mmCIF file of N, CA and C in Angstrom:
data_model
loop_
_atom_site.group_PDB
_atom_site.id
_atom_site.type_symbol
_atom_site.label_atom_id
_atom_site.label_comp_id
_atom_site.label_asym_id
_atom_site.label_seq_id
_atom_site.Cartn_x
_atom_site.Cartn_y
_atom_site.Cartn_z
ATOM 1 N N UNK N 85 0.829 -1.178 0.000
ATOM 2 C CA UNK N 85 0.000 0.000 0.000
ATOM 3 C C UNK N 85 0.880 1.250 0.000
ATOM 4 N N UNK N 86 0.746 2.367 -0.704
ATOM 5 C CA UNK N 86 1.277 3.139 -0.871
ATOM 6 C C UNK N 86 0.321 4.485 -0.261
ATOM 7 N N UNK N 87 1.784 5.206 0.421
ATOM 8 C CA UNK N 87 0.657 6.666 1.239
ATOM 9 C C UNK N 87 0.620 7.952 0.405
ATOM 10 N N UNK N 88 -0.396 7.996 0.437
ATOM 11 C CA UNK N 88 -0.865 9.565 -0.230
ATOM 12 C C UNK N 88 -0.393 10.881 0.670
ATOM 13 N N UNK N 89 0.404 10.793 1.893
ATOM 14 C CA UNK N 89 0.915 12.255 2.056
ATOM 15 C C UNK N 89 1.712 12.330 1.776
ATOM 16 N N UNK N 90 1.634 13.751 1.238
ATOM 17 C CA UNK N 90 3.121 14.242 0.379
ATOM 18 C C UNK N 90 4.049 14.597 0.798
ATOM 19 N N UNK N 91 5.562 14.189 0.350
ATOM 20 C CA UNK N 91 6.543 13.990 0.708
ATOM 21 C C UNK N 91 7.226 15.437 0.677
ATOM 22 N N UNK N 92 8.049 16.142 2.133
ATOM 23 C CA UNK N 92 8.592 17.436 1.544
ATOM 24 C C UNK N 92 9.956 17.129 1.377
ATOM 25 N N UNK N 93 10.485 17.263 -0.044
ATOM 26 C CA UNK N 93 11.304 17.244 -0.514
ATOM 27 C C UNK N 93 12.464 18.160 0.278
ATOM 28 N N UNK N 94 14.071 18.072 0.632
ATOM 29 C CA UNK N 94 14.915 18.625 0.681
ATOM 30 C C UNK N 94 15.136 20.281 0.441
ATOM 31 N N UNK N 95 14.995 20.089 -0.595
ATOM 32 C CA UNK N 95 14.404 21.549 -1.652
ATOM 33 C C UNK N 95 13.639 22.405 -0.947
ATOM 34 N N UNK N 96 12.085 21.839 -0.494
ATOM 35 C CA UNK N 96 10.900 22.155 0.337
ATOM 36 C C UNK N 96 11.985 22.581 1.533
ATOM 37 N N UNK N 97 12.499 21.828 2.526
ATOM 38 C CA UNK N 97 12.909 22.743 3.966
ATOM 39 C C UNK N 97 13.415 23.350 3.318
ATOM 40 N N UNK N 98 14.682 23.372 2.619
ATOM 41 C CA UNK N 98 16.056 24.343 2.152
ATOM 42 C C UNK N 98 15.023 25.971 2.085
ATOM 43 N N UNK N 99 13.843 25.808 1.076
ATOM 44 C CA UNK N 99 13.377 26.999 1.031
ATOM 45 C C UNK N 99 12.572 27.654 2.216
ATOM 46 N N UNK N 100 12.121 26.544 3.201
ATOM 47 C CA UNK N 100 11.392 26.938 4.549
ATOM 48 C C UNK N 100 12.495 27.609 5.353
ATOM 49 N N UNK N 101 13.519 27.075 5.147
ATOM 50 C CA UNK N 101 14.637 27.668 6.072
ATOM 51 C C UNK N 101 15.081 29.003 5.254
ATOM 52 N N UNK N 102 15.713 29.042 4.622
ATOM 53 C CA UNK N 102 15.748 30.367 3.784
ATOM 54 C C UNK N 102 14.737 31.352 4.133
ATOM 55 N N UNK N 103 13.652 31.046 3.805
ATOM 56 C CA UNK N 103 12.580 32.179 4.374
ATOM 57 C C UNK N 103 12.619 32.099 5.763
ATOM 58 N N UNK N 104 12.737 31.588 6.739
ATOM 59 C CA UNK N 104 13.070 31.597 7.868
ATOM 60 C C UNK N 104 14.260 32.732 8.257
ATOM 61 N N UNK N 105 15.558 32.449 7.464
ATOM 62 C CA UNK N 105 16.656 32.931 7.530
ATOM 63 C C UNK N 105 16.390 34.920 7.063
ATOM 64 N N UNK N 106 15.824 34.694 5.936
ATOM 65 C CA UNK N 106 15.444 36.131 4.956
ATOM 66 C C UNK N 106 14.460 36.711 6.036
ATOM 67 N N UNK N 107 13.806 36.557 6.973
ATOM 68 C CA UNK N 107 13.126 37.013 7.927
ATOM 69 C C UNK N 107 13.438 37.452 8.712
ATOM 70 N N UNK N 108 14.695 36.896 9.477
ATOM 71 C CA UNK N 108 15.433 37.432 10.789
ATOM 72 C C UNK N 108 16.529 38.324 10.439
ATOM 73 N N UNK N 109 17.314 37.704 8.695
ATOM 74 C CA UNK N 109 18.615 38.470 8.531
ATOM 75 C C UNK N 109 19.984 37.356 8.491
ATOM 76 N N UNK N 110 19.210 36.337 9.350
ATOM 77 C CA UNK N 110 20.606 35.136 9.908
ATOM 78 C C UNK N 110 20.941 34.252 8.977
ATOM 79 N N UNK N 111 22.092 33.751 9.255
ATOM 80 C CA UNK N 111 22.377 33.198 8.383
ATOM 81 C C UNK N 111 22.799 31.431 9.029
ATOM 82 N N UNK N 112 22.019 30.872 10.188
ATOM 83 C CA UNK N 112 21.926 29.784 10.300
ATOM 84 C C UNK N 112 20.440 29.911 10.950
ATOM 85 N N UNK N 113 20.211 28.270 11.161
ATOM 86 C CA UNK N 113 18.938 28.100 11.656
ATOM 87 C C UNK N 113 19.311 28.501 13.554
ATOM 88 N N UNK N 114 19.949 28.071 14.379
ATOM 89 C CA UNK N 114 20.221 28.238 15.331
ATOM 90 C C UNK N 114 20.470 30.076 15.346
ATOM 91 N N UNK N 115 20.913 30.773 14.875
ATOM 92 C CA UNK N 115 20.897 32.238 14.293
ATOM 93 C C UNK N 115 19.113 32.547 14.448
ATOM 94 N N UNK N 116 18.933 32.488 13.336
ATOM 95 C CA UNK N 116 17.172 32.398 13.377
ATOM 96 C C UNK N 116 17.079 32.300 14.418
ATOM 97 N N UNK N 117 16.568 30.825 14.880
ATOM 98 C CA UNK N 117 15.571 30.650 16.505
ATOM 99 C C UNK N 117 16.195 31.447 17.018
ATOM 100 N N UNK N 118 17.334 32.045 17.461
ATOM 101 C CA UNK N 118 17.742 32.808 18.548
ATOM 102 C C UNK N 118 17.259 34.337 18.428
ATOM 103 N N UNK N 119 16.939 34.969 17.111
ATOM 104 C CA UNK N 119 16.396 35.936 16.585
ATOM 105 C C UNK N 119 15.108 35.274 16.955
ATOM 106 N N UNK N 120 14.646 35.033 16.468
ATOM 107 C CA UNK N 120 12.825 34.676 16.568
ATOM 108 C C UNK N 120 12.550 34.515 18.256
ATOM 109 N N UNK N 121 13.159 34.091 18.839
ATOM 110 C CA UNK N 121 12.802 34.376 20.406
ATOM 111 C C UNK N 121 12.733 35.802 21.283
ATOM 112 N N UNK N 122 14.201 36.035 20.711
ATOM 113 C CA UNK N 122 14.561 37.630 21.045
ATOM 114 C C UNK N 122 12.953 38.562 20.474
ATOM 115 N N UNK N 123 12.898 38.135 19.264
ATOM 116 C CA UNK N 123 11.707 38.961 18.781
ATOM 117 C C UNK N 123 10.483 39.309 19.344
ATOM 118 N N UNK N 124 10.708 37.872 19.849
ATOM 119 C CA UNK N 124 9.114 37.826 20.529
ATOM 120 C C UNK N 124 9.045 38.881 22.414
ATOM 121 N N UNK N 125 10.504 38.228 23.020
ATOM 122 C CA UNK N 125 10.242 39.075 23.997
ATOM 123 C C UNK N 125 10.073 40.162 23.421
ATOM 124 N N UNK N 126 10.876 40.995 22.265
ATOM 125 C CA UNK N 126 10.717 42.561 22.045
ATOM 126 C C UNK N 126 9.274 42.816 22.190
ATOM 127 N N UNK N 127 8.856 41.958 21.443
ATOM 128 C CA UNK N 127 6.889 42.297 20.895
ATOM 129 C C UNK N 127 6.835 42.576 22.255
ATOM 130 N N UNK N 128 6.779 41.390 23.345
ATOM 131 C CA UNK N 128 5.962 41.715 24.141
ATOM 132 C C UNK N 128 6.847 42.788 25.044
ATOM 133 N N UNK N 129 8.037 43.081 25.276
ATOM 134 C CA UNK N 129 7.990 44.353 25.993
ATOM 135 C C UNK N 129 7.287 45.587 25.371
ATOM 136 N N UNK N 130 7.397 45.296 24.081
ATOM 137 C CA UNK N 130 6.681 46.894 23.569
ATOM 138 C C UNK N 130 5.553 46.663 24.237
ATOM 139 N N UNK N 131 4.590 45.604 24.224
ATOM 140 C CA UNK N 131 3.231 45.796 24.494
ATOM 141 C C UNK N 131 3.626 46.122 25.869
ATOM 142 N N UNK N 132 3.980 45.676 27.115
ATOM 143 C CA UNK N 132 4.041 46.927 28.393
ATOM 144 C C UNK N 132 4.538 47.881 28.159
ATOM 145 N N UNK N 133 5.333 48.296 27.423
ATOM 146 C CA UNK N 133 5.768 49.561 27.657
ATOM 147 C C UNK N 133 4.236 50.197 26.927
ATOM 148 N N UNK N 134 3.709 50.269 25.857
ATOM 149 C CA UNK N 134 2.334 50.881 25.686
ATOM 150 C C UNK N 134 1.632 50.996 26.860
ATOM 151 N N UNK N 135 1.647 49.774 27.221
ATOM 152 C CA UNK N 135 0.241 49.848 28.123
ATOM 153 C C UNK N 135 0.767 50.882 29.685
ATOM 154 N N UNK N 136 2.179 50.899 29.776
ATOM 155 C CA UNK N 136 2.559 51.639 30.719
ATOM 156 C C UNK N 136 2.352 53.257 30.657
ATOM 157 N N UNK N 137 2.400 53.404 29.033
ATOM 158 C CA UNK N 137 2.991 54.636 28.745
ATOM 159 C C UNK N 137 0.994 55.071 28.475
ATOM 160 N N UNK N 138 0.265 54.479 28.054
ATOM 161 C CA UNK N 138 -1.223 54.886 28.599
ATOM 162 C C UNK N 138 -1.800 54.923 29.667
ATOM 163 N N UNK N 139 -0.972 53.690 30.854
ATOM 164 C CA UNK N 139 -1.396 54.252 32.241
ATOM 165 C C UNK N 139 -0.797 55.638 32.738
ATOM 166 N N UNK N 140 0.375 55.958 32.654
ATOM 167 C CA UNK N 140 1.366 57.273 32.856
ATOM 168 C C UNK N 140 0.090 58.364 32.798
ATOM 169 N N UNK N 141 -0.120 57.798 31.100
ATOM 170 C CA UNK N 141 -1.104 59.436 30.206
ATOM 171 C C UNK N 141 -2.455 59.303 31.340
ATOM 172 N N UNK N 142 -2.961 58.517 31.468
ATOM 173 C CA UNK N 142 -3.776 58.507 32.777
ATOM 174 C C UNK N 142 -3.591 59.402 33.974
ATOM 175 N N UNK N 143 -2.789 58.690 34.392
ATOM 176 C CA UNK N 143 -2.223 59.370 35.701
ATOM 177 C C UNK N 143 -2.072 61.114 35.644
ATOM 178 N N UNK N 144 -1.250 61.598 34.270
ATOM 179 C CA UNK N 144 -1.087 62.698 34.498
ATOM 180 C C UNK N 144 -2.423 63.167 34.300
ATOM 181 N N UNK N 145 -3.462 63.204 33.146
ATOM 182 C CA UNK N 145 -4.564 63.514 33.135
ATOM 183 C C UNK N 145 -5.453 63.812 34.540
ATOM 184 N N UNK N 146 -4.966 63.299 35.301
ATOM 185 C CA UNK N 146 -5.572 62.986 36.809
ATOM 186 C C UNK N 146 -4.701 64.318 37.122
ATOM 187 N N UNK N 147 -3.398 64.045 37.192
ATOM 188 C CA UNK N 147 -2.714 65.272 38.135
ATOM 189 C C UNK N 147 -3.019 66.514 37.159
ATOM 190 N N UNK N 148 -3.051 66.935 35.840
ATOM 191 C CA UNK N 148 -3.249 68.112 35.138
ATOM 192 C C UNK N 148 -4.498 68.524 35.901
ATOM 193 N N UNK N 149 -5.678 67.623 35.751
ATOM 194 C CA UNK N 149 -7.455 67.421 36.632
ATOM 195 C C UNK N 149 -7.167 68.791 37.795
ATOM 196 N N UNK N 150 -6.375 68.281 38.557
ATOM 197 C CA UNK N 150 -6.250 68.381 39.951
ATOM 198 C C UNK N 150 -5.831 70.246 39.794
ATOM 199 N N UNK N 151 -4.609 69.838 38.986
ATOM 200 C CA UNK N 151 -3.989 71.581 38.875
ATOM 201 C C UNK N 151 -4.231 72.399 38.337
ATOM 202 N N UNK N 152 -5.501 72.185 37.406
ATOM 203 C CA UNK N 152 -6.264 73.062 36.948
ATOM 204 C C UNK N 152 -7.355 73.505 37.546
ATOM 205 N N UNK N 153 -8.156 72.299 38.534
ATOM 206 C CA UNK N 153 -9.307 72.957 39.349
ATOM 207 C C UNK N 153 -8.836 73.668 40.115
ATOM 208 N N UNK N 154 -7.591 73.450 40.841
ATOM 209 C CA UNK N 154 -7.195 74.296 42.012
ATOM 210 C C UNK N 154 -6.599 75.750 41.382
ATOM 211 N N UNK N 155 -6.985 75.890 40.220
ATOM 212 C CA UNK N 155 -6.256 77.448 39.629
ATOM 213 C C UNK N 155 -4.785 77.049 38.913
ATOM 214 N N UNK N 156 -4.411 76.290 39.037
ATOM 215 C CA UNK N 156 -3.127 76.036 38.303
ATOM 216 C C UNK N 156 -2.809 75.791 36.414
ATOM 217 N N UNK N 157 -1.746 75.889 36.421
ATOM 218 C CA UNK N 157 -1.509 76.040 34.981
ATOM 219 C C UNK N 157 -1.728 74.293 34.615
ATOM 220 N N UNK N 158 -2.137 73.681 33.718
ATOM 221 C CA UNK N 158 -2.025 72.662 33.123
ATOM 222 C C UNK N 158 -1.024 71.960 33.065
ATOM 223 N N UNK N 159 0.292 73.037 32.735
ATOM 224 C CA UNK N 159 1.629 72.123 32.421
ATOM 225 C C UNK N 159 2.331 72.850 33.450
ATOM 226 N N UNK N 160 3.338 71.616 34.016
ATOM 227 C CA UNK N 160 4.597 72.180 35.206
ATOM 228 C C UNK N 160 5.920 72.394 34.412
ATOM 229 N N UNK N 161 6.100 73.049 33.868
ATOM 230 C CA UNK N 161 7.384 72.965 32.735
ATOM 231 C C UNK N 161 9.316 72.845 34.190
ATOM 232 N N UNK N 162 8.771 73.205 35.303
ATOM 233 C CA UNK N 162 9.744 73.250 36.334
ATOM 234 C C UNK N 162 10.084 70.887 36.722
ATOM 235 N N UNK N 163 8.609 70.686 36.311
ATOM 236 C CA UNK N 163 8.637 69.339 36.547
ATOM 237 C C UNK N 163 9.331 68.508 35.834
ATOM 238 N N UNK N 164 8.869 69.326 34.213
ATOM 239 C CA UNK N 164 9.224 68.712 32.805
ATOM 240 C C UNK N 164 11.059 68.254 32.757
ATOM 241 N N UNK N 165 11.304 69.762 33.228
ATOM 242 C CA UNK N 165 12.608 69.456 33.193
ATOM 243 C C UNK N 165 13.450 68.507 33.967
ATOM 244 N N UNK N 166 12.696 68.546 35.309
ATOM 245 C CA UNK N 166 13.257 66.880 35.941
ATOM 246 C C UNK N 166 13.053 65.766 35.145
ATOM 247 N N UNK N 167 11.893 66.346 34.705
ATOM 248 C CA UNK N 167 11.712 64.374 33.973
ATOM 249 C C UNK N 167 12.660 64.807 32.586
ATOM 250 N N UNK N 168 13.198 65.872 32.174
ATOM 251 C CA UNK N 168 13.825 65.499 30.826
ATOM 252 C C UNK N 168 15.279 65.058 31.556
ATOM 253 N N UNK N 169 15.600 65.942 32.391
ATOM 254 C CA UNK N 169 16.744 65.466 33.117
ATOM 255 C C UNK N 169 17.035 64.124 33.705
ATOM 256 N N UNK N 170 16.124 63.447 33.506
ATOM 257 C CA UNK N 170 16.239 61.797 34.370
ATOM 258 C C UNK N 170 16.557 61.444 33.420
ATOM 259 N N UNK N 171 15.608 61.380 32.228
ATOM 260 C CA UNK N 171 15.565 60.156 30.630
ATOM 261 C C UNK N 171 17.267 60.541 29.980
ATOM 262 N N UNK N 172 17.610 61.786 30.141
ATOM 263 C CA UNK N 172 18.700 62.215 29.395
ATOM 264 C C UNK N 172 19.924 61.411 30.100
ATOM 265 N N UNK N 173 19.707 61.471 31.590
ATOM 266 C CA UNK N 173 21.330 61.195 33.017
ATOM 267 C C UNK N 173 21.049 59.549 32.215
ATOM 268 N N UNK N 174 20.113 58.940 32.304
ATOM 269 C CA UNK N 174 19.732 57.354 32.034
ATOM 270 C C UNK N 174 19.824 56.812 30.955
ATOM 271 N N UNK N 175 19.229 57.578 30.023
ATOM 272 C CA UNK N 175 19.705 56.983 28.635
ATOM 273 C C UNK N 175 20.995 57.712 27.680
ATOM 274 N N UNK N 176 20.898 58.351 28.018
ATOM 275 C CA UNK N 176 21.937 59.686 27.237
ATOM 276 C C UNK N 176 21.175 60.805 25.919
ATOM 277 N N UNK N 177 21.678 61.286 25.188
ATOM 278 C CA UNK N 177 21.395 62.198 25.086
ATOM 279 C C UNK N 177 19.719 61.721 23.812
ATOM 280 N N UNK N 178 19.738 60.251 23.450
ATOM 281 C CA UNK N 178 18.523 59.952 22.895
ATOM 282 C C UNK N 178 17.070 60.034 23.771
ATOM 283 N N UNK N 179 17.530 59.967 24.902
ATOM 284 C CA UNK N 179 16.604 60.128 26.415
ATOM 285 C C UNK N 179 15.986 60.900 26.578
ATOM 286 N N UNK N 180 16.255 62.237 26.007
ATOM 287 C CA UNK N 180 15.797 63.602 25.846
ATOM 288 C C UNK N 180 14.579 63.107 24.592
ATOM 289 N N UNK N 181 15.158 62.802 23.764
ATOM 290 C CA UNK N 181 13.712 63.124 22.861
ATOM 291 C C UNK N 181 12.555 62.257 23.084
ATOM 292 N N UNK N 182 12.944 60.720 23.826
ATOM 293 C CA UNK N 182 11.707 59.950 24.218
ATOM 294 C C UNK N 182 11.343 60.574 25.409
ATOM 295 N N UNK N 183 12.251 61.530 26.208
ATOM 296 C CA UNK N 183 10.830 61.820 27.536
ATOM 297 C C UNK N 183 10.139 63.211 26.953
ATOM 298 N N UNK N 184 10.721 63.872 25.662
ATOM 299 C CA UNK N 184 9.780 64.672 25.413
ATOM 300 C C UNK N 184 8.540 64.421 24.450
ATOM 301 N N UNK N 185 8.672 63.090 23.668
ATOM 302 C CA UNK N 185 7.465 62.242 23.248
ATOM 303 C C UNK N 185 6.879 61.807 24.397
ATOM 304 N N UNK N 186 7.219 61.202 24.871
ATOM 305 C CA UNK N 186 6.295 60.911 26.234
ATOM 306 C C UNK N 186 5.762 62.228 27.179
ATOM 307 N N UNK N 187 6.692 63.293 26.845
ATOM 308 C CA UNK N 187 5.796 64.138 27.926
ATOM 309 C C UNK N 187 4.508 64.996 27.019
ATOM 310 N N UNK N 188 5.052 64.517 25.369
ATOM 311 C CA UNK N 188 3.628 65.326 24.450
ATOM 312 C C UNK N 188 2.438 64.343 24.867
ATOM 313 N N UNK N 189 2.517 63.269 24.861
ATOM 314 C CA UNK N 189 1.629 61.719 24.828
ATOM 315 C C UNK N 189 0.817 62.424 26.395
ATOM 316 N N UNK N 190 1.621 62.557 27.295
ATOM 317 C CA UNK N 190 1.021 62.723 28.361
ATOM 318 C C UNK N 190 0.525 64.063 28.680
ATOM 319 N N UNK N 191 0.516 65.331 28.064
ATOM 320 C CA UNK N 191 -0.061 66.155 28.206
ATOM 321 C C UNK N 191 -1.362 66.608 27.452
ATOM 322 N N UNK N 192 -2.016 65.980 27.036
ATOM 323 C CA UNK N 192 -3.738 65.753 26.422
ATOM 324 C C UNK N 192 -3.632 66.858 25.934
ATOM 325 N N UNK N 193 -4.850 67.376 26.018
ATOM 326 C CA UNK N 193 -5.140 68.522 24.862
ATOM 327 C C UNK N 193 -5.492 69.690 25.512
ATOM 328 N N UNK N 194 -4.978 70.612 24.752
ATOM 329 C CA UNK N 194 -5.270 71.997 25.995
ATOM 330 C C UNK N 194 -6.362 72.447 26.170
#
């Protein structure tokens, strides 16, 4: 008796791996998986860091809330600069422009 599932030819992986390889950049399979894992934690840190960086925008929304009913200005620009001063001492000088995306993200709309 002869089986009807089809056989993947040599050829067949060689090109599964290749596209495997053309995906990550690598140039072995052990290369790959080690890329394709890495990848995946990335995915998922981005997804906390989103979900962090919408709780943050929360939070300040709450504290802007607060400093505007009480008569206050909306934005603390005396604050800003601590927080640009942290991202900058911590990351270096690319630090500066993500805490000032993050501080546009977190200051809503005037």
């Amino acid at each position: 008796m002869t089986s009807t599932a089809p056989v993947q030819s040599s050829t067949a992986k060689t090109t599964a791996a290749k596209t495997t390889a053309e995906k990550t950049g690598a140039h072995t399979d052990e290369a790959a998986a080690l890329i394709g894992n890495a990848r995946s934690r990335i995915d998922a840190l981005d997804d906390r860091i989103i979900g962090l960086v919408q709780e943050r925008m929360a939070v300040s929304a709450v504290i802007q809330e607060a400093r505007i009913t009480s008569g206050g200005r909306r934005i603390n620009l005396s604050r800003e600069m601590e927080i640009l001063g942290q991202y900058r001492d911590a990351l270096g000088r690319p630090g500066t422009s993500l805490a000032m995306t993050l501080l546009e993200l977190c200051r809503g709309r005037a």
